[in-house]
mmCIF file of C-alpha atoms in Angstrom:
data_model
loop_
_atom_site.group_PDB
_atom_site.id
_atom_site.type_symbol
_atom_site.label_atom_id
_atom_site.label_comp_id
_atom_site.label_asym_id
_atom_site.label_seq_id
_atom_site.Cartn_x
_atom_site.Cartn_y
_atom_site.Cartn_z
ATOM 1 C CA MET O 1028 126.250 88.000 108.084
ATOM 2 C CA PHE O 1029 123.131 86.061 107.661
ATOM 3 C CA HIS O 1030 124.349 84.373 104.516
ATOM 4 C CA LYS O 1031 127.674 83.538 106.248
ATOM 5 C CA ASP O 1032 125.873 82.009 109.204
ATOM 6 C CA LEU O 1033 123.517 79.882 106.982
ATOM 7 C CA VAL O 1034 126.536 78.518 104.876
ATOM 8 C CA SER O 1035 128.692 77.844 107.914
ATOM 9 C CA ASN O 1036 125.723 76.118 109.763
ATOM 10 C CA SER O 1037 126.103 78.573 112.645
ATOM 11 C CA HIS O 1038 122.255 78.845 112.936
ATOM 12 C CA ARG O 1039 120.600 81.175 115.359
ATOM 13 C CA CYS O 1040 118.106 79.599 117.747
ATOM 14 C CA SER O 1041 114.810 79.042 115.907
ATOM 15 C CA TYR O 1042 111.414 78.130 117.116
ATOM 16 C CA TYR O 1043 111.405 75.108 114.704
ATOM 17 C CA ASP O 1044 114.948 73.864 115.602
ATOM 18 C CA GLY O 1045 114.618 70.112 116.260
ATOM 19 C CA ALA O 1046 111.565 69.707 114.279
ATOM 20 C CA SER O 1047 110.958 66.562 112.318
ATOM 21 C CA ILE O 1048 109.617 66.628 108.680
ATOM 22 C CA LEU O 1049 106.046 65.499 107.767
ATOM 23 C CA LEU O 1050 105.413 64.366 104.235
ATOM 24 C CA TYR O 1051 101.876 64.640 103.094
ATOM 25 C CA SER O 1052 100.786 62.874 99.956
ATOM 26 C CA ILE O 1053 98.068 60.708 98.359
ATOM 27 C CA GLU O 1054 98.550 56.994 97.765
ATOM 28 C CA HIS O 1055 95.776 54.983 95.991
ATOM 29 C CA TYR O 1056 93.362 57.859 96.321
ATOM 30 C CA LYS O 1057 93.925 58.009 100.162
ATOM 31 C CA ASP O 1058 95.525 60.879 102.124
ATOM 32 C CA VAL O 1059 98.747 59.658 103.832
ATOM 33 C CA LEU O 1060 101.124 61.357 106.295
ATOM 34 C CA TYR O 1061 104.733 60.227 106.989
ATOM 35 C CA SER O 1062 107.171 61.345 109.703
ATOM 36 C CA LEU O 1063 110.596 61.601 108.255
ATOM 37 C CA PHE O 1064 113.584 61.781 110.623
ATOM 38 C CA GLY O 1065 117.312 61.130 110.809
ATOM 39 C CA GLU O 1066 120.225 63.297 109.524
ATOM 40 C CA ARG O 1067 119.159 62.538 105.921
ATOM 41 C CA PHE O 1068 115.533 61.889 106.504
ATOM 42 C CA LEU O 1069 115.843 58.220 105.493
ATOM 43 C CA ASN O 1070 113.746 56.901 108.403
ATOM 44 C CA LYS O 1071 110.047 56.962 107.680
ATOM 45 C CA ILE O 1072 107.025 56.248 109.947
ATOM 46 C CA LYS O 1073 103.352 56.377 108.658
ATOM 47 C CA LEU O 1074 101.007 58.311 110.945
ATOM 48 C CA ASP O 1075 97.385 57.473 111.408
ATOM 49 C CA PHE O 1076 95.145 60.485 110.928
ATOM 50 C CA SER O 1077 92.262 58.704 109.406
ATOM 51 C CA ASN O 1078 89.776 59.634 112.290
ATOM 52 C CA LEU O 1079 90.400 63.436 112.161
ATOM 53 C CA PHE O 1080 87.215 64.201 110.066
ATOM 54 C CA GLU O 1081 84.001 62.375 110.667
ATOM 55 C CA GLU O 1082 82.615 62.995 107.171
ATOM 56 C CA ASP O 1083 84.472 62.600 103.883
ATOM 57 C CA ILE O 1084 82.553 64.868 101.559
ATOM 58 C CA TYR O 1085 85.529 67.099 100.789
ATOM 59 C CA ASN O 1086 88.211 65.999 98.330
ATOM 60 C CA HIS O 1087 91.275 67.521 99.944
ATOM 61 C CA ILE O 1088 92.996 68.064 103.285
ATOM 62 C CA ASP O 1089 95.396 70.801 103.947
ATOM 63 C CA ILE O 1090 97.726 71.683 106.893
ATOM 64 C CA LEU O 1091 97.846 75.361 107.557
ATOM 65 C CA GLY O 1092 101.138 77.099 107.963
ATOM 66 C CA PHE O 1093 104.782 76.249 107.927
ATOM 67 C CA GLY O 1094 104.752 73.854 110.770
ATOM 68 C CA SER O 1095 103.278 72.799 114.104
ATOM 69 C CA ILE O 1096 102.762 75.135 117.215
ATOM 70 C CA ASN O 1097 103.888 73.371 120.317
ATOM 71 C CA GLY O 1098 103.404 70.072 118.586
ATOM 72 C CA THR O 1099 99.940 70.917 117.352
ATOM 73 C CA LEU O 1100 98.798 71.043 113.730
ATOM 74 C CA CYS O 1101 95.859 72.913 112.269
ATOM 75 C CA LEU O 1102 94.164 70.927 109.385
ATOM 76 C CA HIS O 1103 91.091 71.805 107.317
ATOM 77 C CA GLN O 1104 89.122 70.207 104.559
ATOM 78 C CA TYR O 1105 88.432 71.857 101.210
ATOM 79 C CA GLU O 1106 87.253 71.426 97.738
ATOM 80 C CA THR O 1107 88.625 72.824 94.493
ATOM 81 C CA ASP O 1108 86.744 73.965 91.374
ATOM 82 C CA ASN O 1109 87.439 72.934 87.794
ATOM 83 C CA TYR O 1110 90.405 75.402 87.576
ATOM 84 C CA GLY O 1111 92.168 74.019 90.653
ATOM 85 C CA LYS O 1112 91.333 76.949 92.912
ATOM 86 C CA THR O 1113 89.932 76.428 96.356
ATOM 87 C CA ASP O 1114 86.098 76.645 96.119
ATOM 88 C CA ASN O 1115 84.715 75.558 99.475
ATOM 89 C CA TYR O 1116 86.005 74.895 102.958
ATOM 90 C CA GLY O 1117 84.957 72.143 105.380
ATOM 91 C CA LYS O 1118 85.676 71.484 108.952
ATOM 92 C CA THR O 1119 88.845 72.627 110.824
ATOM 93 C CA VAL O 1120 90.595 70.677 113.563
ATOM 94 C CA LEU O 1121 93.671 70.933 115.805
ATOM 95 C CA TRP O 1122 95.660 67.761 116.079
ATOM 96 C CA ASN O 1123 98.705 66.691 118.079
ATOM 97 C CA PRO O 1124 100.322 63.763 116.258
ATOM 98 C CA THR O 1125 102.378 62.705 119.312
ATOM 99 C CA THR O 1126 99.499 62.538 121.791
ATOM 100 C CA GLN O 1127 96.728 61.952 119.203
ATOM 101 C CA THR O 1128 94.758 64.779 120.804
ATOM 102 C CA ILE O 1129 91.951 66.160 118.496
ATOM 103 C CA LYS O 1130 89.873 69.239 118.725
ATOM 104 C CA HIS O 1131 87.116 69.998 116.269
ATOM 105 C CA LEU O 1132 86.583 73.748 115.882
ATOM 106 C CA PRO O 1133 82.930 74.802 116.337
ATOM 107 C CA PRO O 1134 80.961 76.945 113.745
ATOM 108 C CA SER O 1135 80.834 80.743 114.405
ATOM 109 C CA MET O 1136 77.612 82.493 115.201
ATOM 110 C CA ASP O 1137 77.179 83.572 111.536
ATOM 111 C CA GLU O 1138 77.628 79.981 110.326
ATOM 112 C CA SER O 1139 75.024 78.733 112.781
ATOM 113 C CA ILE O 1140 72.601 81.399 111.711
ATOM 114 C CA VAL O 1141 73.195 80.633 108.095
ATOM 115 C CA THR O 1142 72.690 76.854 108.690
ATOM 116 C CA ARG O 1143 69.299 77.323 110.301
ATOM 117 C CA GLU O 1144 68.189 79.820 107.725
ATOM 118 C CA ASP O 1145 69.437 77.739 104.835
ATOM 119 C CA GLU O 1146 67.369 74.693 106.163
ATOM 120 C CA ASP O 1147 64.111 76.705 105.225
ATOM 121 C CA GLY O 1148 65.273 76.839 101.555
ATOM 122 C CA PHE O 1149 64.178 80.492 101.437
ATOM 123 C CA PHE O 1150 67.603 81.743 100.444
ATOM 124 C CA ASP O 1151 70.572 80.341 98.534
ATOM 125 C CA ILE O 1152 73.350 80.723 101.278
ATOM 126 C CA SER O 1153 77.082 79.944 101.288
ATOM 127 C CA VAL O 1154 79.927 80.849 103.615
ATOM 128 C CA LYS O 1155 83.591 81.343 102.394
ATOM 129 C CA ALA O 1156 85.865 81.213 105.343
ATOM 130 C CA ARG O 1157 89.522 81.429 104.298
ATOM 131 C CA LEU O 1158 92.074 80.504 106.940
ATOM 132 C CA HIS O 1159 95.051 82.903 107.232
ATOM 133 C CA GLY O 1160 96.838 82.103 110.532
ATOM 134 C CA PHE O 1161 97.352 79.668 113.346
ATOM 135 C CA GLY O 1162 99.365 80.493 116.382
ATOM 136 C CA TYR O 1163 99.902 80.635 120.146
ATOM 137 C CA ASN O 1164 99.295 83.736 122.398
ATOM 138 C CA HIS O 1165 101.947 83.696 125.030
ATOM 139 C CA VAL O 1166 100.139 86.367 127.115
ATOM 140 C CA THR O 1167 96.885 84.413 127.498
ATOM 141 C CA ASN O 1168 98.236 80.854 126.917
ATOM 142 C CA ASP O 1169 95.703 80.365 124.190
ATOM 143 C CA TYR O 1170 95.794 78.937 120.753
ATOM 144 C CA ASN O 1171 94.243 81.049 118.037
ATOM 145 C CA VAL O 1172 93.032 80.534 114.400
ATOM 146 C CA ILE O 1173 92.501 83.570 112.112
ATOM 147 C CA ARG O 1174 90.192 83.536 109.138
ATOM 148 C CA HIS O 1175 88.534 85.906 106.733
ATOM 149 C CA VAL O 1176 84.759 85.310 106.245
ATOM 150 C CA LYS O 1177 82.301 86.310 103.634
ATOM 151 C CA VAL O 1178 78.641 85.179 103.662
ATOM 152 C CA PHE O 1179 76.910 85.047 100.205
ATOM 153 C CA ILE O 1180 73.093 85.340 100.148
ATOM 154 C CA LYS O 1181 71.460 84.854 96.933
ATOM 155 C CA PRO O 1182 67.791 84.607 95.920
ATOM 156 C CA ASN O 1183 66.322 81.139 95.558
ATOM 157 C CA SER O 1184 65.067 80.635 92.059
ATOM 158 C CA SER O 1185 61.836 79.126 93.252
ATOM 159 C CA THR O 1186 60.977 81.901 95.723
ATOM 160 C CA ASP O 1187 59.105 85.084 94.913
ATOM 161 C CA TYR O 1188 60.470 88.039 96.870
ATOM 162 C CA GLY O 1189 58.296 90.618 95.374
ATOM 163 C CA GLY O 1190 61.198 92.718 94.152
ATOM 164 C CA ASN O 1191 62.347 93.348 97.758
ATOM 165 C CA PHE O 1192 65.156 90.850 98.038
ATOM 166 C CA LYS O 1193 67.682 93.389 99.452
ATOM 167 C CA GLU O 1194 65.321 94.698 101.909
ATOM 168 C CA ILE O 1195 64.298 91.144 103.058
ATOM 169 C CA VAL O 1196 68.009 90.114 103.462
ATOM 170 C CA SER O 1197 68.880 93.311 105.422
ATOM 171 C CA TYR O 1198 65.844 92.666 107.693
ATOM 172 C CA ARG O 1199 66.662 88.919 108.302
ATOM 173 C CA PHE O 1200 70.330 89.119 108.555
ATOM 174 C CA GLY O 1201 71.466 92.653 109.078
ATOM 175 C CA ASP O 1202 75.127 93.116 108.008
ATOM 176 C CA ILE O 1203 75.884 89.435 108.138
ATOM 177 C CA ASN O 1204 77.095 89.353 104.493
ATOM 178 C CA SER O 1205 79.703 92.111 105.041
ATOM 179 C CA PRO O 1206 83.278 90.641 104.920
ATOM 180 C CA LYS O 1207 84.870 90.422 108.267
ATOM 181 C CA TRP O 1208 87.840 88.910 110.217
ATOM 182 C CA GLU O 1209 87.185 86.194 112.900
ATOM 183 C CA ILE O 1210 89.563 84.716 115.535
ATOM 184 C CA TYR O 1211 89.057 81.455 117.318
ATOM 185 C CA SER O 1212 90.048 80.968 120.993
ATOM 186 C CA LEU O 1213 90.745 77.397 122.234
ATOM 187 C CA ILE O 1214 90.113 78.627 125.770
ATOM 188 C CA SER O 1215 86.527 79.801 125.132
ATOM 189 C CA ASN O 1216 86.104 77.369 122.237
ATOM 190 C CA SER O 1217 84.434 79.967 120.171
ATOM 191 C CA TRP O 1218 84.857 82.521 117.335
ATOM 192 C CA ARG O 1219 84.497 86.266 117.651
ATOM 193 C CA GLU O 1220 84.686 89.126 115.239
ATOM 194 C CA LEU O 1221 88.061 90.968 114.936
ATOM 195 C CA ASP O 1222 88.100 94.717 114.814
ATOM 196 C CA ALA O 1223 90.783 94.711 112.118
ATOM 197 C CA VAL O 1224 91.179 95.996 108.597
ATOM 198 C CA MET O 1225 93.802 93.924 106.887
ATOM 199 C CA PRO O 1226 94.623 92.706 103.362
ATOM 200 C CA TYR O 1227 93.482 89.147 102.901
ATOM 201 C CA SER O 1228 94.368 86.394 100.398
ATOM 202 C CA MET O 1229 91.697 85.265 98.080
ATOM 203 C CA GLU O 1230 93.516 82.071 97.115
ATOM 204 C CA CYS O 1231 95.406 81.206 100.344
ATOM 205 C CA LYS O 1232 98.057 79.234 98.516
ATOM 206 C CA LYS O 1233 99.749 76.375 100.525
ATOM 207 C CA GLY O 1234 102.932 77.530 102.201
ATOM 208 C CA THR O 1235 102.060 81.201 102.229
ATOM 209 C CA GLN O 1236 101.395 81.423 105.978
ATOM 210 C CA VAL O 1237 103.887 81.133 108.876
ATOM 211 C CA TYR O 1238 103.944 81.733 112.723
ATOM 212 C CA MET O 1239 106.869 82.988 114.764
ATOM 213 C CA ASP O 1240 107.214 84.386 118.201
ATOM 214 C CA GLY O 1241 103.523 85.197 118.723
ATOM 215 C CA VAL O 1242 102.879 86.653 115.331
ATOM 216 C CA CYS O 1243 100.924 85.177 112.437
ATOM 217 C CA HIS O 1244 102.281 86.165 108.965
ATOM 218 C CA TRP O 1245 100.675 85.632 105.465
ATOM 219 C CA LEU O 1246 101.341 86.596 102.020
ATOM 220 C CA CYS O 1247 98.744 88.256 99.676
ATOM 221 C CA LYS O 1248 98.017 90.795 97.096
ATOM 222 C CA GLN O 1249 97.019 94.015 98.791
ATOM 223 C CA TYR O 1250 93.570 95.205 97.594
ATOM 224 C CA LYS O 1251 92.362 98.769 97.785
ATOM 225 C CA LYS O 1252 89.002 100.126 96.971
ATOM 226 C CA TYR O 1253 88.375 102.611 94.126
ATOM 227 C CA ARG O 1254 87.061 105.889 95.587
ATOM 228 C CA HIS O 1255 83.910 106.011 93.316
ATOM 229 C CA ASN O 1256 82.849 102.412 93.041
ATOM 230 C CA LYS O 1257 83.004 98.995 94.719
ATOM 231 C CA ASN O 1258 85.751 97.537 92.360
ATOM 232 C CA TYR O 1259 89.067 96.608 93.760
ATOM 233 C CA ARG O 1260 92.509 97.119 92.180
ATOM 234 C CA PRO O 1261 95.666 95.211 93.331
ATOM 235 C CA VAL O 1262 98.497 97.505 94.558
ATOM 236 C CA GLY O 1263 101.171 94.878 94.810
ATOM 237 C CA PRO O 1264 102.180 91.824 96.911
ATOM 238 C CA CYS O 1265 102.651 92.192 100.603
ATOM 239 C CA LEU O 1266 103.297 90.547 103.903
ATOM 240 C CA VAL O 1267 100.636 90.861 106.574
ATOM 241 C CA SER O 1268 101.726 90.322 110.162
ATOM 242 C CA PHE O 1269 99.217 89.981 112.965
ATOM 243 C CA TYR O 1270 100.253 90.101 116.679
ATOM 244 C CA LEU O 1271 98.099 87.721 118.695
ATOM 245 C CA SER O 1272 98.774 89.452 122.021
ATOM 246 C CA ASN O 1273 97.344 92.836 121.200
ATOM 247 C CA GLU O 1274 95.629 92.210 117.798
ATOM 248 C CA ALA O 1275 97.688 94.808 116.062
ATOM 249 C CA SER O 1276 98.747 94.283 112.416
ATOM 250 C CA PHE O 1277 101.445 95.461 110.077
ATOM 251 C CA THR O 1278 101.584 95.357 106.340
ATOM 252 C CA THR O 1279 105.042 95.158 104.636
ATOM 253 C CA PRO O 1280 105.000 95.604 100.850
ATOM 254 C CA ILE O 1281 107.272 93.384 98.858
ATOM 255 C CA PRO O 1282 109.047 95.478 96.176
ATOM 256 C CA PRO O 1283 109.392 93.998 92.753
ATOM 257 C CA GLU O 1284 113.146 94.369 92.803
ATOM 258 C CA VAL O 1285 113.281 91.945 95.586
ATOM 259 C CA ASP O 1286 110.959 89.331 94.251
ATOM 260 C CA ASP O 1287 107.766 89.696 92.299
ATOM 261 C CA CYS O 1288 106.383 86.742 94.092
ATOM 262 C CA PHE O 1289 102.934 86.894 92.490
ATOM 263 C CA ASP O 1290 104.338 87.120 88.995
ATOM 264 C CA ASP O 1291 103.277 84.469 86.576
ATOM 265 C CA SER O 1292 106.954 83.375 86.333
ATOM 266 C CA ALA O 1293 106.908 82.384 90.051
ATOM 267 C CA LYS O 1294 105.409 79.043 89.962
ATOM 268 C CA TRP O 1295 105.876 78.218 93.699
ATOM 269 C CA ILE O 1296 105.981 80.574 96.770
ATOM 270 C CA ASN O 1297 106.840 79.728 100.389
ATOM 271 C CA LEU O 1298 106.914 81.818 103.472
ATOM 272 C CA VAL O 1299 109.210 80.207 105.982
ATOM 273 C CA VAL O 1300 111.331 80.737 109.144
ATOM 274 C CA LEU O 1301 114.939 80.600 108.006
ATOM 275 C CA ASN O 1302 117.791 81.044 110.532
ATOM 276 C CA GLY O 1303 115.465 82.826 112.944
ATOM 277 C CA SER O 1304 114.148 85.262 110.430
ATOM 278 C CA ILE O 1305 110.990 85.505 108.061
ATOM 279 C CA ALA O 1306 112.093 84.426 104.601
ATOM 280 C CA LEU O 1307 110.509 84.345 101.231
ATOM 281 C CA ILE O 1308 111.449 81.542 98.853
ATOM 282 C CA THR O 1309 110.162 81.356 95.347
ATOM 283 C CA TYR O 1310 110.813 79.051 92.482
ATOM 284 C CA HIS O 1311 110.790 80.327 88.847
ATOM 285 C CA LYS O 1312 110.164 77.339 86.571
ATOM 286 C CA GLU O 1313 111.427 78.945 83.223
ATOM 287 C CA MET O 1314 114.793 79.693 84.704
ATOM 288 C CA THR O 1315 114.648 76.708 87.219
ATOM 289 C CA THR O 1316 116.018 78.923 89.885
ATOM 290 C CA PHE O 1317 115.203 79.462 93.601
ATOM 291 C CA ARG O 1318 115.271 83.028 95.016
ATOM 292 C CA VAL O 1319 115.682 83.522 98.730
ATOM 293 C CA SER O 1320 114.928 86.880 100.464
ATOM 294 C CA ILE O 1321 114.652 87.773 104.187
ATOM 295 C CA LEU O 1322 112.864 90.465 106.060
ATOM 296 C CA GLY O 1323 114.754 92.776 108.406
ATOM 297 C CA GLN O 1324 111.943 94.735 110.079
ATOM 298 C CA LEU O 1325 108.198 94.619 109.810
ATOM 299 C CA GLY O 1326 106.460 97.413 107.953
ATOM 300 C CA PHE O 1327 109.420 98.602 106.049
ATOM 301 C CA LYS O 1328 109.694 97.408 102.459
ATOM 302 C CA GLU O 1329 113.267 98.676 102.324
ATOM 303 C CA SER O 1330 114.265 95.997 104.924
ATOM 304 C CA TRP O 1331 113.740 93.115 102.493
ATOM 305 C CA ILE O 1332 117.255 91.765 101.660
ATOM 306 C CA LYS O 1333 117.811 89.673 98.587
ATOM 307 C CA LEU O 1334 119.937 86.869 100.030
ATOM 308 C CA PHE O 1335 120.910 84.646 97.018
ATOM 309 C CA MET O 1336 119.696 82.773 94.002
ATOM 310 C CA VAL O 1337 120.133 79.054 93.718
ATOM 311 C CA GLY O 1338 120.348 77.291 90.292
ATOM 312 C CA PRO O 1339 119.602 76.738 87.549
ATOM 313 C CA LEU O 1340 118.363 73.316 88.598
ATOM 314 C CA PRO O 1341 116.805 71.726 85.409
ATOM 315 C CA TYR O 1342 116.006 68.402 87.118
ATOM 316 C CA VAL O 1343 113.415 70.006 89.484
ATOM 317 C CA GLU O 1344 109.837 69.220 88.572
ATOM 318 C CA ARG O 1345 108.018 70.958 91.385
ATOM 319 C CA PRO O 1346 109.048 72.186 94.891
ATOM 320 C CA ILE O 1347 106.854 70.747 97.784
ATOM 321 C CA GLY O 1348 108.087 72.558 100.897
ATOM 322 C CA VAL O 1349 110.965 73.929 103.093
ATOM 323 C CA GLY O 1350 112.359 72.217 106.149
ATOM 324 C CA THR O 1351 114.450 73.822 108.854
ATOM 325 C CA LYS O 1352 117.905 75.257 108.325
ATOM 326 C CA GLY O 1353 117.445 75.846 104.640
ATOM 327 C CA LYS O 1354 116.538 72.500 103.247
ATOM 328 C CA ILE O 1355 114.181 72.796 100.223
ATOM 329 C CA PHE O 1356 112.242 69.724 99.233
ATOM 330 C CA PHE O 1357 111.022 69.076 95.687
ATOM 331 C CA ILE O 1358 109.945 66.459 93.147
ATOM 332 C CA ILE O 1359 112.564 65.709 90.483
ATOM 333 C CA LYS O 1360 111.818 64.589 86.872
ATOM 334 C CA ASP O 1361 111.437 60.854 87.684
ATOM 335 C CA LYS O 1362 108.759 61.693 90.401
ATOM 336 C CA GLU O 1363 111.237 61.013 93.140
ATOM 337 C CA VAL O 1364 111.242 63.276 96.261
ATOM 338 C CA ALA O 1365 114.663 64.917 96.904
ATOM 339 C CA TRP O 1366 116.009 67.731 99.066
ATOM 340 C CA PHE O 1367 118.517 70.465 98.617
ATOM 341 C CA ASP O 1368 120.635 71.907 101.416
ATOM 342 C CA LEU O 1369 121.096 75.746 100.975
ATOM 343 C CA SER O 1370 124.100 75.743 103.290
ATOM 344 C CA ILE O 1371 126.138 73.127 101.396
ATOM 345 C CA HIS O 1372 124.449 73.043 98.010
ATOM 346 C CA MET O 1373 123.982 69.246 98.008
ATOM 347 C CA ILE O 1374 120.991 67.294 96.695
ATOM 348 C CA GLU O 1375 119.923 63.887 98.084
ATOM 349 C CA GLU O 1376 116.911 61.655 97.261
ATOM 350 C CA LEU O 1377 114.470 60.387 100.016
ATOM 351 C CA GLY O 1378 113.708 57.107 98.417
ATOM 352 C CA TYR O 1379 109.949 58.045 98.151
ATOM 353 C CA ARG O 1380 108.141 58.301 94.814
ATOM 354 C CA ALA O 1381 105.316 60.732 94.510
ATOM 355 C CA GLU O 1382 102.075 59.568 93.089
ATOM 356 C CA THR O 1383 100.435 63.007 93.066
ATOM 357 C CA ILE O 1384 101.245 66.643 92.658
ATOM 358 C CA ARG O 1385 99.694 67.411 95.961
ATOM 359 C CA CYS O 1386 102.806 66.226 97.968
ATOM 360 C CA ARG O 1387 103.763 68.675 100.700
ATOM 361 C CA ILE O 1388 106.325 69.072 103.497
ATOM 362 C CA ILE O 1389 105.444 70.356 106.896
ATOM 363 C CA ASN O 1390 107.662 70.918 109.980
ATOM 364 C CA CYS O 1391 106.509 69.258 113.224
ATOM 365 C CA LYS O 1392 108.093 69.633 116.565
ATOM 366 C CA GLU O 1393 106.995 66.886 118.959
ATOM 367 C CA SER O 1394 105.449 67.872 122.228
ATOM 368 C CA ILE O 1395 103.532 65.745 124.751
ATOM 369 C CA LEU O 1396 102.098 68.793 126.502
ATOM 370 C CA PRO O 1397 98.293 68.910 126.144
ATOM 371 C CA PHE O 1398 96.909 71.795 124.093
ATOM 372 C CA GLU O 1399 93.603 71.489 125.933
ATOM 373 C CA GLU O 1400 93.045 70.877 129.636
#
C-alpha cells in the first residue's frame, strides 16, 4: 500500500509537505545557500547567511537534520581532521531564513567551567559536543537541541602534578569528564543534563538525523560495554528515537537483511520522512543502487519493511540529499546536480554544477512565525 501510494502520488499528509529545497555548496571557497523552487526546481535564489557566525575559525558549516522546524534551521560550525572525520565543533545557531531571525546558543555550564579553567593553562582541556537532534516540543511550545558531550582533561606537559593528576582532576572538576547527554531549551536559553542512557553516534554523518511529530531520530552504531573492562563493542546499527515531550527514548535495531547501512559498501546514508513515515535510504556505489526501507513501529526491528531498490544508475557520482515525496538529489559524472523521482522513475538536471563534494540538500518550509518572543 505504501509503495502504491508513492508511485501514484497519493501522498499522505507530511510535516514537510510544501517545503522548498535548499542547496548548500561552496563556491570560490565561500559557503553558499540557494533556495530552489518550482515544479522542477529550476528557479533559484541565493540566500544571505554570511552573518550567522561572528568568527570564521572553523572550516565547515553543517545544517542539522532533514529540514527546518517551523521554518527554523539549526546550523553549527565544525572542523575535520586529516581523514575527513569531524574533529571539533564550534558555535551553534538557530536561523529562520524567511525572517532572518538568528539565535546563538550559549555554552553549557560545563563548557563555561572548562573555559575558565583552560585559561589558567594548568590543564589541557577540550570539549566534544556532538549534535544529535533538533526539534519542537508541542507540549511546552519550546525548541530543543540534543547533544552528546564528553570533556577531555589531559595533563599539561609543562606542569608537574606530583603523580596525582587523577586526584587533582577529581577534586577540581568532579565527574565533569563523564560522558553525558544535554538538551537545550530556547525558552530558558540554557542547557541542562538529560537523565538518559541512549546510543550515540561518534561520527554524526550528515543526513542521519530527522525530526517528525515531536520525536528526534538519529542513526548510529549501538555500543555496549564489556562486562570486565571499559572497551566497547558494536552490536549493530540502530535507530534511536527521543520523545521531546516526556524525554523517553526507544532504540530500534536495523537487521542486516533490511539494509546493513553501516557496511562499507553503503557509501551514503540518509534518514528521511517519506510519505509520512520514517525511511532509510542508502546508496551502494559498487552496485550503483539505492535501497529504500520504511519503519512501521518504533522499537520493533521486525517492522522494518524493505520497500524497493532503484538502479543500477551508473551515471551517479554521489548522492547529496532527499527532498519531499521521494525525490533523491545527486551529482552525476559531469558534476551537474540532478534529481530522481522515486514515484515516476525520471531524472532531471537542475542546471547547477557542483564545485565541491560538500554539496547538500535540505528541506525548508517557510514560516514567518517568530521562534523567539
